[in-house]
Tab-separated table of C-alpha atoms and ligand atoms in Angstrom:
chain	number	residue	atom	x	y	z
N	6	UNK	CA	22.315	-38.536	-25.391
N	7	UNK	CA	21.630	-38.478	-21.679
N	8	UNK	CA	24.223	-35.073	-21.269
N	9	UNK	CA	21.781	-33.421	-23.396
N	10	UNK	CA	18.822	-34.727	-21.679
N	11	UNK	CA	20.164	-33.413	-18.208
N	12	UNK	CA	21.085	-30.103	-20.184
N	13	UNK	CA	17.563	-29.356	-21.103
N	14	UNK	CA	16.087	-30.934	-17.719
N	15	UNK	CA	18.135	-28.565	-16.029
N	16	UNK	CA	17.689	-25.342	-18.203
N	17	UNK	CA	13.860	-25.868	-17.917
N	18	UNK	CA	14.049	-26.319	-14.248
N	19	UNK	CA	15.993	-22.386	-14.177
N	20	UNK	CA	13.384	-20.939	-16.243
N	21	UNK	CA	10.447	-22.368	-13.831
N	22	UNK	CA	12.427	-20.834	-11.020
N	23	UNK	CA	12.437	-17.525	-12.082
N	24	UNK	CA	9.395	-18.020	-13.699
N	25	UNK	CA	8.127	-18.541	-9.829
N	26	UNK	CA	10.563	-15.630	-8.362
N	27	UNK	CA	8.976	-13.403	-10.931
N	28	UNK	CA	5.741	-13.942	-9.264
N	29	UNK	CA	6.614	-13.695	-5.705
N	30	UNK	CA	8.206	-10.671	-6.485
N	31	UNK	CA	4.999	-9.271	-8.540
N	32	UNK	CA	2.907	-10.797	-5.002
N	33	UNK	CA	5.262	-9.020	-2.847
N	34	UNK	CA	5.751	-12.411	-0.619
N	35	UNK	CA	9.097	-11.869	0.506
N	36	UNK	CA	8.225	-8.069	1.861
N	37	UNK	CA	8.369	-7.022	5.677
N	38	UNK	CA	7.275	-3.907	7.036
N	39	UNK	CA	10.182	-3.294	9.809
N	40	UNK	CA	12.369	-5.619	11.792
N	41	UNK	CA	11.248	-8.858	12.226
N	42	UNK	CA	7.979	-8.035	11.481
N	43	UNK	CA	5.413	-10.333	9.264
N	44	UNK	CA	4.433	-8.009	6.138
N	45	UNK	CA	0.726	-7.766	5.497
N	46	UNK	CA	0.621	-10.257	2.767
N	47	UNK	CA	2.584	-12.945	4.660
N	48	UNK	CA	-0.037	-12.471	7.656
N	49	UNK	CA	-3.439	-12.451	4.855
N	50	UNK	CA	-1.606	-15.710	2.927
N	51	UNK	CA	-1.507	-17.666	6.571
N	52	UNK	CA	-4.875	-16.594	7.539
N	53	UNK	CA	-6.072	-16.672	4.049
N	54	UNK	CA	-8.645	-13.881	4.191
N	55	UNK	CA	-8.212	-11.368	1.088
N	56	UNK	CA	-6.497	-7.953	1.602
N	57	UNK	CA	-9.055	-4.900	1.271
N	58	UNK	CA	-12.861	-4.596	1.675
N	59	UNK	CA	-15.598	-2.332	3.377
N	60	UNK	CA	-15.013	1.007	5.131
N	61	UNK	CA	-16.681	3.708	6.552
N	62	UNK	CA	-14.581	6.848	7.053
N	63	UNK	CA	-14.225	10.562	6.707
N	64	UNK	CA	-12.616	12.400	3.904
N	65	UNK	CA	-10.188	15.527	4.228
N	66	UNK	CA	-13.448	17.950	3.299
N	67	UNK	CA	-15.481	16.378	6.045
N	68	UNK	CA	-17.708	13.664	3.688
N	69	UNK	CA	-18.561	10.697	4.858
N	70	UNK	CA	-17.418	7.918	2.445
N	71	UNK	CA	-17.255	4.273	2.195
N	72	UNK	CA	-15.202	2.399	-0.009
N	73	UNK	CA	-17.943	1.447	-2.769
N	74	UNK	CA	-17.593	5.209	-3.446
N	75	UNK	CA	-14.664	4.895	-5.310
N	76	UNK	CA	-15.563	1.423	-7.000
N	77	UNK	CA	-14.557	1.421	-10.633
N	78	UNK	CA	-11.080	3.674	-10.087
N	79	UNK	CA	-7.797	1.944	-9.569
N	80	UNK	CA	-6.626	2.941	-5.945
N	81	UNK	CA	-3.503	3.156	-4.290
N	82	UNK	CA	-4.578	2.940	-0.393
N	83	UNK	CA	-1.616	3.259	2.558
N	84	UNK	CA	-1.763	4.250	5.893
N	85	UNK	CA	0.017	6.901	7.751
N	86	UNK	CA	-0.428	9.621	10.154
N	87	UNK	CA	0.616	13.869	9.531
N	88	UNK	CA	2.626	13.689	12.025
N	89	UNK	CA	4.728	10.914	10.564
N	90	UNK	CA	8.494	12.151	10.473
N	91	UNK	CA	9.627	10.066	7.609
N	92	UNK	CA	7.734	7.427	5.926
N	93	UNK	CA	4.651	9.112	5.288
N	94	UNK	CA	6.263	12.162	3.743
N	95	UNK	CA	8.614	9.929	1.663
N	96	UNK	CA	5.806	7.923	0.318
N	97	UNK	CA	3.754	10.839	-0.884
N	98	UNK	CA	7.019	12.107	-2.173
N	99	UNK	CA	7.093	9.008	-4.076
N	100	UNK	CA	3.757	8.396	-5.286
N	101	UNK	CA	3.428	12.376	-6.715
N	102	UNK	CA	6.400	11.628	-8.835
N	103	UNK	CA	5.614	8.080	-9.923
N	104	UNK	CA	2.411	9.613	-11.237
N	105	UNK	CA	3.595	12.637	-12.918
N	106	UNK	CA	5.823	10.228	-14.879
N	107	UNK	CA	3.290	7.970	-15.535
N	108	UNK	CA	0.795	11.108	-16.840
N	109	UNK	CA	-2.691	11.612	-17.531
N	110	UNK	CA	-3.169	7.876	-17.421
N	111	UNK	CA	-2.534	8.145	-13.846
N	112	UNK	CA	-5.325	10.185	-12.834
N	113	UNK	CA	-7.837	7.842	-12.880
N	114	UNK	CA	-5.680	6.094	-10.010
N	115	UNK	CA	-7.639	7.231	-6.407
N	116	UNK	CA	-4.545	7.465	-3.737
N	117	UNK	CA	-5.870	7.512	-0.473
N	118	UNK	CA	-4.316	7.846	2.760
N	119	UNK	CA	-6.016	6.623	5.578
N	120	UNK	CA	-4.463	7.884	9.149
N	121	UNK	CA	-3.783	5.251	11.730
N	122	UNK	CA	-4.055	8.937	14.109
N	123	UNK	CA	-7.308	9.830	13.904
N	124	UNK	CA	-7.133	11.175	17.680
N	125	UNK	CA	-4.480	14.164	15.975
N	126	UNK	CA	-5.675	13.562	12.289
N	127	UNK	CA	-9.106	15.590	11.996
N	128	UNK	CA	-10.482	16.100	8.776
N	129	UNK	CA	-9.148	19.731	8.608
N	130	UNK	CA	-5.034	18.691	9.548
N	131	UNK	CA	-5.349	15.839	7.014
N	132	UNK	CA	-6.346	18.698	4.156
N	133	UNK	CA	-4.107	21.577	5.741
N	134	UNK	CA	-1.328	18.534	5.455
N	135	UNK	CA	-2.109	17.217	1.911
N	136	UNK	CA	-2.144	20.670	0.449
N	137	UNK	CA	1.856	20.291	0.891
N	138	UNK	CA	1.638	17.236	-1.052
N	139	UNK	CA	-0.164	16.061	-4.226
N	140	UNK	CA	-3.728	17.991	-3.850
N	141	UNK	CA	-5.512	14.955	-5.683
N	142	UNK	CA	-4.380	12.442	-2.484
N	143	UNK	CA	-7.801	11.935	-0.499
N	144	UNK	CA	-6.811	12.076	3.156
N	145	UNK	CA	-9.749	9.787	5.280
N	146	UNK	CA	-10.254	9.815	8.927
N	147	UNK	CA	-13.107	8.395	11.250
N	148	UNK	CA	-13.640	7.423	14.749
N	149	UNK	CA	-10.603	4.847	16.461
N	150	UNK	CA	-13.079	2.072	15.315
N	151	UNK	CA	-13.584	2.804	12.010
N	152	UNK	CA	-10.266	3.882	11.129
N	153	UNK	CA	-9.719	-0.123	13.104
N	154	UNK	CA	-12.000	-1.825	10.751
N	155	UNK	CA	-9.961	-0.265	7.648
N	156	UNK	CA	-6.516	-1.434	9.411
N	157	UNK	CA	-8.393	-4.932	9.945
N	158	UNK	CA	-9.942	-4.683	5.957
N	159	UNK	CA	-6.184	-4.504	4.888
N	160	UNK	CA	-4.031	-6.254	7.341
N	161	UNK	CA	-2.299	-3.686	7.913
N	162	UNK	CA	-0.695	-2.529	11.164
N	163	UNK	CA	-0.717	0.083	13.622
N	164	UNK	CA	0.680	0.427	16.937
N	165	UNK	CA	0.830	4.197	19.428
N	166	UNK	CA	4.590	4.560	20.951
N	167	UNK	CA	4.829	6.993	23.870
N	168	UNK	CA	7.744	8.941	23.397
N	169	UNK	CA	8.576	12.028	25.946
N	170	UNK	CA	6.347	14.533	24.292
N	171	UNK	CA	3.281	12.397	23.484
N	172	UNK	CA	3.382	9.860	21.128
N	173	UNK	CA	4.041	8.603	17.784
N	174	UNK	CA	2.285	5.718	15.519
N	175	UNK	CA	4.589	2.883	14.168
N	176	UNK	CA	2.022	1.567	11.037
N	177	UNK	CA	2.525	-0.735	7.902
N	178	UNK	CA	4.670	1.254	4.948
N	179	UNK	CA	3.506	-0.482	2.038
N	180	UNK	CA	1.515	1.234	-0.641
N	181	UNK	CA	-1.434	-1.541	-1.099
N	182	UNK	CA	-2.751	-1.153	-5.320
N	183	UNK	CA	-6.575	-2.290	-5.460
N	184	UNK	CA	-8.105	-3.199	-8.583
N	185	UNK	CA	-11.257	-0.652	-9.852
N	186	UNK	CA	-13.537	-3.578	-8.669
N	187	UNK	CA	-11.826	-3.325	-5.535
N	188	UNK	CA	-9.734	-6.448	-5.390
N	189	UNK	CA	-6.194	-6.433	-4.039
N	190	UNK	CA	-3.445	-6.816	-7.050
N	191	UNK	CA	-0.177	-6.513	-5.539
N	192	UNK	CA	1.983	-3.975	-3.281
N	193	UNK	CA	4.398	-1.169	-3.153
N	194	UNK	CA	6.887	-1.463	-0.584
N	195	UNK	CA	8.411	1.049	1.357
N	196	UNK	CA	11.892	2.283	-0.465
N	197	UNK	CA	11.427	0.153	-3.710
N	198	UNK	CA	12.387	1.348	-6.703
N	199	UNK	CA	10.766	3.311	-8.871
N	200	UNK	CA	10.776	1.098	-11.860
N	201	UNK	CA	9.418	-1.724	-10.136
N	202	UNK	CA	6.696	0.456	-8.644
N	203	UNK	CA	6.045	2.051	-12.080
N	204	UNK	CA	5.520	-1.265	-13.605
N	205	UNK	CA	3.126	-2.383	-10.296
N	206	UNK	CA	0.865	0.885	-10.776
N	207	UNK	CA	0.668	0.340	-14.573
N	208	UNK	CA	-0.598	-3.270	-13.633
N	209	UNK	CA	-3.559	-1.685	-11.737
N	210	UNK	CA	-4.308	0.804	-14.289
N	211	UNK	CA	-4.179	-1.911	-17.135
R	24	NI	NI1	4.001	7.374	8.398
């Protein structure tokens, strides 16, 4: 009965497919962070290095803290800057209600948000600016080269724009969800949905 044969051939080849899909969309392969621009996954798969790993910074209440501090805690780590007109806010936005709807359960997740500004972003404006958001974010800071070494750790990106007051920071918009051993698991991008990004948070929390 080749028909048949050719039938099931082809119905197995579908489910390995979307069996594959599924996975790049779990990865977050296909992302990118604005136009034309290689996501941080797509640059860590061609270099092959793993997303994440040592930093030395300073939190909102002036500690000094290094990433093996919060070792054995979920995190949800993204960059940003206070002065951020959209995506910053909107992410916070995001990640306070994600968590209230996921509940108790989702206080053992650390978010932290580590400024790609840390000439504007002292200590004090990253605490004065949190207070507005979700208290329990940890907002870290450090010299240019430490906060560089953290953009390096997670291949993320961050680039100063003059504009005709100053400047602003264009930086990576994904939400980057790190294992409690530390290891990267998979990402949030910027604008997905919040079903998607439940499921991705539950994943790290698992
Ligand atoms: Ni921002």
């Amino acid at each position: 009965m080749p028909i048949l044969k050719w039938i099931r051939y082809g119905a197995w080849t579908g489910v390995a497919l979307m069996a594959l899909a599924g996975a790049a969309i779990v990865m977050g392969w296909w992302q990118v962070d604005g136009p034309g621009r290689p996501d941080a996954v797509r640059t860590a798969q061609q270099t092959m290095l793993p997303i994440g790993g040592a930093f030395t910074l300073v939190d909102h209440s002036g500690k000094t803290v290094t990433d093996a501090d919060y070792r054995g805690k979920p995190m949800a780590v993204f960059f940003g800057f206070t002065h951020c007109p959209e995506v910053c806010p909107t992410t916070l936005t995001q990640m306070a209600s994600l968590t209230r709807q996921i509940g108790a359960e989702a206080d053992r997740l650390q978010i932290l948000l580590i400024t790609v500004d840390p000439e504007r972003d002292t200590p004090e404006q990253l605490a004065l600016y949190l207070q507005s958001f979700d208290p329990k974010v940890v907002g870290l800071t450090g010299s240019q080269e430490q906060v560089e070494t953290a953009l390096k750790a997670y291949k993320a990106y961050a680039k100063k724009i003059p504009t005709d007051d100053g400047y602003t920071m264009d930086h990576s918009a994904s939400v980057y969800l790190m294992k409690a051993d530390g290891s990267f698991r998979t990402m949030i991008d910027y604008h997905e949905d919040d079903k998607s990004a439940l499921a991705k948070i539950r994943m790290v929390l698992d």
